[in-house]
Amino acid sequence: MSLLDLYDLSLRGRRDTPALDVDGPDGRVRTLTFGELDARSDRLARLLAARGFTQGDRLAFCLPNRLAIIDLWLAAVKLGVIVVPINVLYKGREIAHIIGDAEPKASITTAEHAADFPEGATLWDVDDVEREAAALPDGRIGARGGADTPAALVYTSGTTGVAKGAVLTQGNFAANALALVSAWGITSSDRYLAALPLFHVHGLGNGVQSWLASGCHMRLKERFHHEQALDWFEAYRPTLFFGVPTMYVRLLDAPPARARAVGATMRLFVSGSAPLPAQTLEAFAERFGHVILERYGMTETLMNVSNPLVGERRAGTVGLPLPLVAVEIRDPEGAPVAEGTVGELWVRGPNVCAGYWRRPDATAAAFRDGWFRTGDIGVRSADGYITLEGRRSDLIISGGFNLYPREIEELLLAQPGIREAAVVGEPDPLKGEVPVAYLVCDVAPDARALDAALRSQVASFKVPREFRRVEALPRTALGKVQKHLLAGLAR
Ligand code: MCA
Ligand code: AMP
């Protein structure tokens, strides 16, 4: 099945129905129908084709949430072009890696982010592109792809400190959309408030795909602003919201009466990308009158497991496998473990990516006999609920954004006077975890200078909250740093 066939249920089947509200340049809300979105993306597809794009070419974007991302996503699907989303918080070296690896034919961005792109990258200003496309005729062009046609190359921070591109196909996005629409009961009557960034699969793979597959209405916000979020809920009266735990912690600041009123018109709050603390789920239920539905996924697999829409949403668990997704819990040798035994989650299904872009070694290491090794550690209860207990790698998730210590440790080691560095995640009530650095150095670390040096090189969520000096890093006999022992050491 081509993704366009699925989208056409909305783009053509609901042509005259209002589809999307965005903030217009004049500050007023602008409403577009599915038919208008179809025509806009036809025009953009025509422009891309005229500029030489054909099936399999990569088109990168580094943009805050705006209509242009919807246009370019649909245009790319229509042409079989592969979209490469780039986090707007990324700095020069992070962007240079993606551009060097994905080799996009062009990248669409704003003047603000253009300076962070490497020399030689072909950059197109988003406003110029939109203006030029608007002058072209609509009507479908291009080759509609199939289930195996790559649709996106989404970079995930690699354990080695080097991000790898997960090749997500049209079939992956379609399977994920259909699983979520059926599991979460999403219909054309829903109103989805979208504040997750569209450069990650939570916003792009779940939000945008569920919207297009169900033909519901979407209100797109440029980004989540916690001071304004409650006003958005009141103004738009959504029935559906997808967020990371940090957003739910922020929403708990809502005065009780306003929270109840928002809850009264909502149908479903979904949380994912990081663990939702049981206390947050309980406090939210108390305040908004809704039990948040927690689910689990990853960039490489889109969504795997979800608490049920109807039935018990069990705090601290991520629920049961989604339709068409098989989940097994296995031991380090790859053998399935007995029920109630902790092991690594392996998944298989039409949601799992085709592999890593130009990384046969990494692909071979991640897959075995069609199963994908998630690296997440968990346990399944007698009645099938899965609880995540940790990760095989030392991934840190801060506010729903992922970082691997190794990348930051390498940058710290390049700073003068630092002899050894270890970065670990520390619990934080708002962000879930924040990175902190333990340093062996010649003189007391200058936190401000280190902060500034790192901030110029990596996204702000990767910069350690604190720099703590230690005499030595605790190591095993084999020299591996024992990160769990670090917290007691700082002086
Ligand atoms: C955060 N910042 C941003 C954005 N988000 N800047 C521009 N655009 C954004 N979208 C920056 C702020 O400028 C600030 O930078 C810092 O982050 C904290 O911002 P603040 O407003 O204080 O944020 P908050 O209220 O704490 O909320 C943060 C957040 C953000 C909005 C919840 O963490 C977020 O959008 N998280 C979602 C990430 C996500 O979509 N993950 C899914 C990955 P400074 O520090 O310089 O001042 S996909 C995944 O994990 C799998 C597949 C899955 O299961 O979903
Ligand atoms: P990413 O690399 O951005 O795709 O992040 C995927 C990772 O986020 C998964 O491998 C999990 O470790 C984590 N994750 C996603 N959803 C949840 C959840 N509900 N609870 C705990 N961890 C989660």
mmCIF file of C-alpha atoms in Angstrom, residues 174-469:
data_model
loop_
_atom_site.group_PDB
_atom_site.id
_atom_site.type_symbol
_atom_site.label_atom_id
_atom_site.label_comp_id
_atom_site.label_asym_id
_atom_site.label_seq_id
_atom_site.Cartn_x
_atom_site.Cartn_y
_atom_site.Cartn_z
ATOM 1 C CA ALA A 174 1.013 3.509 7.254
ATOM 2 C CA ALA A 175 1.157 0.552 9.653
ATOM 3 C CA ASN A 176 1.840 2.864 12.581
ATOM 4 C CA ALA A 177 -1.004 5.192 11.622
ATOM 5 C CA LEU A 178 -3.489 2.354 11.258
ATOM 6 C CA ALA A 179 -2.395 0.783 14.538
ATOM 7 C CA LEU A 180 -2.836 4.052 16.441
ATOM 8 C CA VAL A 181 -6.103 5.028 14.776
ATOM 9 C CA SER A 182 -7.617 1.675 15.682
ATOM 10 C CA ALA A 183 -6.027 1.292 19.135
ATOM 11 C CA TRP A 184 -6.827 4.836 20.269
ATOM 12 C CA GLY A 185 -10.196 5.078 18.521
ATOM 13 C CA ILE A 186 -9.224 8.148 16.488
ATOM 14 C CA THR A 187 -11.996 9.271 14.129
ATOM 15 C CA SER A 188 -12.751 12.202 11.863
ATOM 16 C CA SER A 189 -14.586 13.807 14.819
ATOM 17 C CA ASP A 190 -11.366 14.208 16.808
ATOM 18 C CA ARG A 191 -9.609 17.502 17.293
ATOM 19 C CA TYR A 192 -5.869 17.020 17.755
ATOM 20 C CA LEU A 193 -3.723 19.714 19.374
ATOM 21 C CA ALA A 194 -0.208 19.311 17.935
ATOM 22 C CA ALA A 195 2.620 20.935 19.902
ATOM 23 C CA LEU A 196 5.256 18.216 19.626
ATOM 24 C CA PRO A 197 8.123 19.046 17.292
ATOM 25 C CA LEU A 198 7.570 17.656 13.801
ATOM 26 C CA PHE A 199 11.257 16.813 13.433
ATOM 27 C CA HIS A 200 10.846 13.725 15.671
ATOM 28 C CA VAL A 201 8.687 10.682 15.071
ATOM 29 C CA HIS A 202 6.429 11.343 18.059
ATOM 30 C CA GLY A 203 5.077 14.471 16.350
ATOM 31 C CA LEU A 204 5.629 13.427 12.733
ATOM 32 C CA GLY A 205 5.041 9.673 12.888
ATOM 33 C CA ASN A 206 2.182 9.594 15.385
ATOM 34 C CA GLY A 207 0.561 13.009 15.223
ATOM 35 C CA VAL A 208 0.656 13.868 11.532
ATOM 36 C CA GLN A 209 -0.007 10.300 10.379
ATOM 37 C CA SER A 210 -2.970 9.720 12.719
ATOM 38 C CA TRP A 211 -4.417 13.034 11.599
ATOM 39 C CA LEU A 212 -4.132 12.248 7.881
ATOM 40 C CA ALA A 213 -5.264 8.626 8.247
ATOM 41 C CA SER A 214 -8.310 9.482 10.363
ATOM 42 C CA GLY A 215 -9.249 12.733 8.643
ATOM 43 C CA CYS A 216 -9.606 14.490 11.983
ATOM 44 C CA HIS A 217 -8.852 18.168 12.581
ATOM 45 C CA MET A 218 -5.405 19.350 13.672
ATOM 46 C CA ARG A 219 -4.359 22.577 15.375
ATOM 47 C CA LEU A 220 -0.630 23.009 14.780
ATOM 48 C CA LYS A 221 1.422 25.127 17.193
ATOM 49 C CA GLU A 222 4.958 26.228 16.421
ATOM 50 C CA ARG A 223 6.240 24.548 19.599
ATOM 51 C CA PHE A 224 5.048 23.752 23.116
ATOM 52 C CA HIS A 225 5.086 26.866 25.327
ATOM 53 C CA HIS A 226 4.109 25.939 28.842
ATOM 54 C CA GLU A 227 2.958 29.466 29.724
ATOM 55 C CA GLN A 228 0.449 29.413 26.846
ATOM 56 C CA ALA A 229 -0.585 25.765 26.638
ATOM 57 C CA LEU A 230 -3.654 26.076 28.826
ATOM 58 C CA ASP A 231 -4.942 29.001 26.733
ATOM 59 C CA TRP A 232 -4.547 26.844 23.615
ATOM 60 C CA PHE A 233 -6.605 24.069 25.132
ATOM 61 C CA GLU A 234 -9.327 26.548 26.063
ATOM 62 C CA ALA A 235 -9.355 28.236 22.678
ATOM 63 C CA TYR A 236 -9.251 25.111 20.496
ATOM 64 C CA ARG A 237 -11.054 22.601 22.745
ATOM 65 C CA PRO A 238 -9.147 19.571 21.466
ATOM 66 C CA THR A 239 -10.276 16.005 22.062
ATOM 67 C CA LEU A 240 -6.801 14.563 21.562
ATOM 68 C CA PHE A 241 -3.326 15.523 22.793
ATOM 69 C CA PHE A 242 0.011 13.731 22.436
ATOM 70 C CA GLY A 243 2.852 14.829 24.712
ATOM 71 C CA VAL A 244 6.061 13.913 26.493
ATOM 72 C CA PRO A 245 6.011 13.641 30.311
ATOM 73 C CA THR A 246 7.582 17.103 30.727
ATOM 74 C CA MET A 247 4.512 18.622 29.055
ATOM 75 C CA TYR A 248 2.203 16.846 31.502
ATOM 76 C CA VAL A 249 4.307 18.011 34.454
ATOM 77 C CA ARG A 250 3.971 21.556 33.090
ATOM 78 C CA LEU A 251 0.199 21.198 32.641
ATOM 79 C CA LEU A 252 -0.123 20.302 36.325
ATOM 80 C CA ASP A 253 0.417 24.016 37.038
ATOM 81 C CA ALA A 254 -3.118 24.650 35.708
ATOM 82 C CA PRO A 255 -5.563 26.002 38.298
ATOM 83 C CA PRO A 256 -8.014 23.198 39.261
ATOM 84 C CA ALA A 257 -11.154 24.781 37.761
ATOM 85 C CA ARG A 258 -9.495 25.451 34.406
ATOM 86 C CA ALA A 259 -7.981 21.983 34.360
ATOM 87 C CA ARG A 260 -11.387 20.368 34.983
ATOM 88 C CA ALA A 261 -12.969 22.443 32.204
ATOM 89 C CA VAL A 262 -10.236 21.355 29.753
ATOM 90 C CA GLY A 263 -10.662 17.756 30.864
ATOM 91 C CA ALA A 264 -14.410 17.930 30.272
ATOM 92 C CA THR A 265 -14.023 18.385 26.507
ATOM 93 C CA MET A 266 -10.986 16.109 26.070
ATOM 94 C CA ARG A 267 -11.207 12.508 24.970
ATOM 95 C CA LEU A 268 -7.633 11.249 25.258
ATOM 96 C CA PHE A 269 -4.229 12.379 26.552
ATOM 97 C CA VAL A 270 -1.322 10.198 25.351
ATOM 98 C CA SER A 271 2.208 10.229 26.774
ATOM 99 C CA GLY A 272 5.412 8.726 25.438
ATOM 100 C CA SER A 273 9.104 9.172 24.501
ATOM 101 C CA ALA A 274 10.183 8.932 28.156
ATOM 102 C CA PRO A 275 8.856 7.278 31.320
ATOM 103 C CA LEU A 276 5.732 8.883 32.778
ATOM 104 C CA PRO A 277 6.135 8.855 36.565
ATOM 105 C CA ALA A 278 3.182 7.202 38.345
ATOM 106 C CA GLN A 279 2.825 10.331 40.521
ATOM 107 C CA THR A 280 2.396 12.498 37.420
ATOM 108 C CA LEU A 281 -0.263 10.146 36.054
ATOM 109 C CA GLU A 282 -2.106 10.228 39.391
ATOM 110 C CA ALA A 283 -1.802 13.996 39.904
ATOM 111 C CA PHE A 284 -2.991 14.571 36.344
ATOM 112 C CA ALA A 285 -5.995 12.283 36.791
ATOM 113 C CA GLU A 286 -6.889 14.175 39.952
ATOM 114 C CA ARG A 287 -6.590 17.570 38.279
ATOM 115 C CA PHE A 288 -7.877 16.962 34.729
ATOM 116 C CA GLY A 289 -10.128 13.956 35.339
ATOM 117 C CA HIS A 290 -8.239 11.838 32.750
ATOM 118 C CA VAL A 291 -5.930 8.868 33.118
ATOM 119 C CA ILE A 292 -3.105 9.566 30.654
ATOM 120 C CA LEU A 293 -2.588 6.700 28.210
ATOM 121 C CA GLU A 294 1.108 5.802 28.155
ATOM 122 C CA ARG A 295 2.667 4.073 25.179
ATOM 123 C CA TYR A 296 6.174 3.048 24.113
ATOM 124 C CA GLY A 297 8.000 3.391 20.825
ATOM 125 C CA MET A 298 11.260 4.363 19.262
ATOM 126 C CA THR A 299 12.454 6.068 16.113
ATOM 127 C CA GLU A 300 13.468 2.794 14.473
ATOM 128 C CA THR A 301 10.158 1.054 15.148
ATOM 129 C CA LEU A 302 7.592 3.806 15.536
ATOM 130 C CA MET A 303 5.068 2.597 18.121
ATOM 131 C CA ASN A 304 5.287 -0.841 19.707
ATOM 132 C CA VAL A 305 3.278 -1.047 22.888
ATOM 133 C CA SER A 306 0.379 0.909 24.360
ATOM 134 C CA ASN A 307 -1.936 0.957 27.299
ATOM 135 C CA PRO A 308 -5.492 0.228 26.178
ATOM 136 C CA LEU A 309 -8.100 2.827 25.296
ATOM 137 C CA VAL A 310 -10.760 0.677 26.899
ATOM 138 C CA GLY A 311 -9.564 -1.248 29.926
ATOM 139 C CA GLU A 312 -6.988 -0.598 32.569
ATOM 140 C CA ARG A 313 -4.310 2.019 31.901
ATOM 141 C CA ARG A 314 -1.805 0.722 34.374
ATOM 142 C CA ALA A 315 0.523 3.323 35.906
ATOM 143 C CA GLY A 316 4.215 2.614 35.411
ATOM 144 C CA THR A 317 3.581 0.208 32.522
ATOM 145 C CA VAL A 318 3.528 0.856 28.787
ATOM 146 C CA GLY A 319 0.731 -1.656 28.230
ATOM 147 C CA LEU A 320 0.272 -4.323 25.584
ATOM 148 C CA PRO A 321 1.659 -4.805 22.058
ATOM 149 C CA LEU A 322 -0.123 -2.708 19.413
ATOM 150 C CA PRO A 323 -1.989 -4.396 16.541
ATOM 151 C CA LEU A 324 0.393 -6.250 14.161
ATOM 152 C CA VAL A 325 3.383 -5.754 16.493
ATOM 153 C CA ALA A 326 5.012 -8.788 18.102
ATOM 154 C CA VAL A 327 7.045 -8.188 21.261
ATOM 155 C CA GLU A 328 9.258 -10.765 22.931
ATOM 156 C CA ILE A 329 11.390 -10.409 26.012
ATOM 157 C CA ARG A 330 14.701 -12.168 25.531
ATOM 158 C CA ASP A 331 17.875 -12.928 27.447
ATOM 159 C CA PRO A 332 21.350 -11.727 26.350
ATOM 160 C CA GLU A 333 21.742 -14.829 24.156
ATOM 161 C CA GLY A 334 18.501 -14.027 22.363
ATOM 162 C CA ALA A 335 16.337 -16.749 23.914
ATOM 163 C CA PRO A 336 12.835 -15.790 25.100
ATOM 164 C CA VAL A 337 12.651 -15.542 28.908
ATOM 165 C CA ALA A 338 9.929 -16.921 31.170
ATOM 166 C CA GLU A 339 7.013 -14.657 32.041
ATOM 167 C CA GLY A 340 7.875 -12.250 34.844
ATOM 168 C CA THR A 341 11.602 -12.373 34.006
ATOM 169 C CA VAL A 342 13.436 -9.199 33.027
ATOM 170 C CA GLY A 343 15.055 -9.120 29.597
ATOM 171 C CA GLU A 344 15.515 -7.078 26.435
ATOM 172 C CA LEU A 345 12.494 -6.199 24.306
ATOM 173 C CA TRP A 346 12.708 -7.530 20.748
ATOM 174 C CA VAL A 347 10.038 -6.399 18.305
ATOM 175 C CA ARG A 348 8.840 -7.463 14.888
ATOM 176 C CA GLY A 349 6.136 -6.064 12.635
ATOM 177 C CA PRO A 350 5.330 -3.779 9.714
ATOM 178 C CA ASN A 351 6.252 -0.806 11.934
ATOM 179 C CA VAL A 352 9.951 -1.735 12.121
ATOM 180 C CA CYS A 353 12.339 0.274 9.933
ATOM 181 C CA ALA A 354 14.198 -1.168 6.970
ATOM 182 C CA GLY A 355 17.568 -0.654 8.672
ATOM 183 C CA TYR A 356 20.128 2.101 9.148
ATOM 184 C CA TRP A 357 21.132 4.314 6.256
ATOM 185 C CA ARG A 358 24.434 3.190 4.765
ATOM 186 C CA ARG A 359 25.305 1.302 7.968
ATOM 187 C CA PRO A 360 25.115 -2.428 7.170
ATOM 188 C CA ASP A 361 27.174 -3.147 10.307
ATOM 189 C CA ALA A 362 24.727 -1.329 12.592
ATOM 190 C CA THR A 363 21.766 -2.882 10.771
ATOM 191 C CA ALA A 364 23.204 -6.378 11.142
ATOM 192 C CA ALA A 365 23.834 -5.777 14.850
ATOM 193 C CA ALA A 366 20.270 -4.558 15.468
ATOM 194 C CA PHE A 367 18.359 -7.258 13.578
ATOM 195 C CA ARG A 368 18.214 -11.020 14.004
ATOM 196 C CA ASP A 369 15.869 -13.281 12.018
ATOM 197 C CA GLY A 370 13.568 -10.351 11.303
ATOM 198 C CA TRP A 371 13.446 -9.240 14.941
ATOM 199 C CA PHE A 372 14.694 -5.808 16.002
ATOM 200 C CA ARG A 373 16.592 -5.520 19.271
ATOM 201 C CA THR A 374 15.344 -2.381 20.980
ATOM 202 C CA GLY A 375 17.998 -2.152 23.677
ATOM 203 C CA ASP A 376 15.185 -1.469 26.154
ATOM 204 C CA ILE A 377 14.933 -3.713 29.191
ATOM 205 C CA GLY A 378 11.552 -4.778 30.535
ATOM 206 C CA VAL A 379 9.276 -7.412 31.972
ATOM 207 C CA ARG A 380 5.844 -8.742 31.057
ATOM 208 C CA SER A 381 3.193 -9.481 33.673
ATOM 209 C CA ALA A 382 0.971 -12.558 33.672
ATOM 210 C CA ASP A 383 -1.805 -10.531 32.040
ATOM 211 C CA GLY A 384 0.485 -9.174 29.330
ATOM 212 C CA TYR A 385 1.330 -5.644 30.515
ATOM 213 C CA ILE A 386 4.913 -4.608 29.790
ATOM 214 C CA THR A 387 6.927 -2.517 32.231
ATOM 215 C CA LEU A 388 10.154 -0.880 31.072
ATOM 216 C CA GLU A 389 12.909 -1.144 33.624
ATOM 217 C CA GLY A 390 15.841 0.508 31.932
ATOM 218 C CA ARG A 391 17.965 0.472 28.838
ATOM 219 C CA ARG A 392 20.867 -1.584 27.642
ATOM 220 C CA SER A 393 22.701 1.597 26.690
ATOM 221 C CA ASP A 394 23.330 4.689 28.798
ATOM 222 C CA LEU A 395 20.879 6.845 26.833
ATOM 223 C CA ILE A 396 19.657 9.930 28.729
ATOM 224 C CA ILE A 397 16.169 11.286 27.927
ATOM 225 C CA SER A 398 15.731 14.922 28.963
ATOM 226 C CA GLY A 399 12.360 16.507 28.294
ATOM 227 C CA GLY A 400 11.759 13.807 25.671
ATOM 228 C CA PHE A 401 14.962 14.661 23.771
ATOM 229 C CA ASN A 402 17.637 11.951 23.658
ATOM 230 C CA LEU A 403 21.360 12.241 24.200
ATOM 231 C CA TYR A 404 24.175 9.799 24.631
ATOM 232 C CA PRO A 405 26.879 10.616 27.214
ATOM 233 C CA ARG A 406 29.680 9.603 24.890
ATOM 234 C CA GLU A 407 29.165 12.570 22.556
ATOM 235 C CA ILE A 408 29.354 15.046 25.445
ATOM 236 C CA GLU A 409 32.240 13.253 27.121
ATOM 237 C CA GLU A 410 34.267 13.549 23.922
ATOM 238 C CA LEU A 411 33.591 17.283 23.727
ATOM 239 C CA LEU A 412 34.528 17.740 27.396
ATOM 240 C CA LEU A 413 37.790 15.880 26.871
ATOM 241 C CA ALA A 414 38.665 18.382 24.155
ATOM 242 C CA GLN A 415 38.469 21.216 26.712
ATOM 243 C CA PRO A 416 41.750 22.413 28.292
ATOM 244 C CA GLY A 417 42.676 20.808 31.614
ATOM 245 C CA ILE A 418 40.096 18.013 31.529
ATOM 246 C CA ARG A 419 41.720 14.598 31.832
ATOM 247 C CA GLU A 420 38.690 12.355 32.237
ATOM 248 C CA ALA A 421 34.965 12.907 31.864
ATOM 249 C CA ALA A 422 31.823 10.906 32.545
ATOM 250 C CA VAL A 423 28.302 12.138 31.884
ATOM 251 C CA VAL A 424 25.309 10.555 33.590
ATOM 252 C CA GLY A 425 21.588 11.265 33.790
ATOM 253 C CA GLU A 426 20.284 12.530 37.106
ATOM 254 C CA PRO A 427 16.585 12.459 38.040
ATOM 255 C CA ASP A 428 14.782 15.759 37.535
ATOM 256 C CA PRO A 429 11.146 16.422 38.430
ATOM 257 C CA LEU A 430 10.427 18.390 35.241
ATOM 258 C CA LYS A 431 12.708 16.912 32.584
ATOM 259 C CA GLY A 432 12.731 13.316 33.856
ATOM 260 C CA GLU A 433 16.520 13.281 33.621
ATOM 261 C CA VAL A 434 19.191 15.932 33.139
ATOM 262 C CA PRO A 435 22.824 15.291 32.202
ATOM 263 C CA VAL A 436 25.528 16.042 34.784
ATOM 264 C CA ALA A 437 29.266 15.741 34.202
ATOM 265 C CA TYR A 438 31.916 14.255 36.495
ATOM 266 C CA LEU A 439 35.359 15.524 35.652
ATOM 267 C CA VAL A 440 38.897 14.681 36.562
ATOM 268 C CA CYS A 441 40.777 17.901 35.898
ATOM 269 C CA ASP A 442 43.904 19.821 36.732
ATOM 270 C CA VAL A 443 42.111 22.810 38.251
ATOM 271 C CA ALA A 444 38.525 23.375 39.427
ATOM 272 C CA PRO A 445 36.285 23.386 36.334
ATOM 273 C CA ASP A 446 35.000 26.743 35.147
ATOM 274 C CA ALA A 447 31.317 25.835 34.777
ATOM 275 C CA ARG A 448 30.415 28.972 32.833
ATOM 276 C CA ALA A 449 33.200 28.510 30.324
ATOM 277 C CA LEU A 450 32.363 24.822 29.880
ATOM 278 C CA ASP A 451 28.676 25.615 29.514
ATOM 279 C CA ALA A 452 29.420 28.223 26.861
ATOM 280 C CA ALA A 453 31.879 25.960 25.023
ATOM 281 C CA LEU A 454 29.369 23.103 24.845
ATOM 282 C CA ARG A 455 26.370 25.272 24.055
ATOM 283 C CA SER A 456 28.139 26.535 20.942
ATOM 284 C CA GLN A 457 28.572 22.959 19.714
ATOM 285 C CA VAL A 458 25.509 20.944 20.679
ATOM 286 C CA ALA A 459 21.788 21.310 21.363
ATOM 287 C CA SER A 460 21.071 22.951 24.725
ATOM 288 C CA PHE A 461 19.391 19.846 26.192
ATOM 289 C CA LYS A 462 22.710 17.989 25.867
ATOM 290 C CA VAL A 463 24.681 20.493 27.978
ATOM 291 C CA PRO A 464 25.322 19.146 31.511
ATOM 292 C CA ARG A 465 23.370 20.926 34.227
ATOM 293 C CA GLU A 466 26.415 20.698 36.537
ATOM 294 C CA PHE A 467 30.120 20.009 36.239
ATOM 295 C CA ARG A 468 31.411 18.137 39.280
ATOM 296 C CA ARG A 469 35.080 17.626 39.965
#
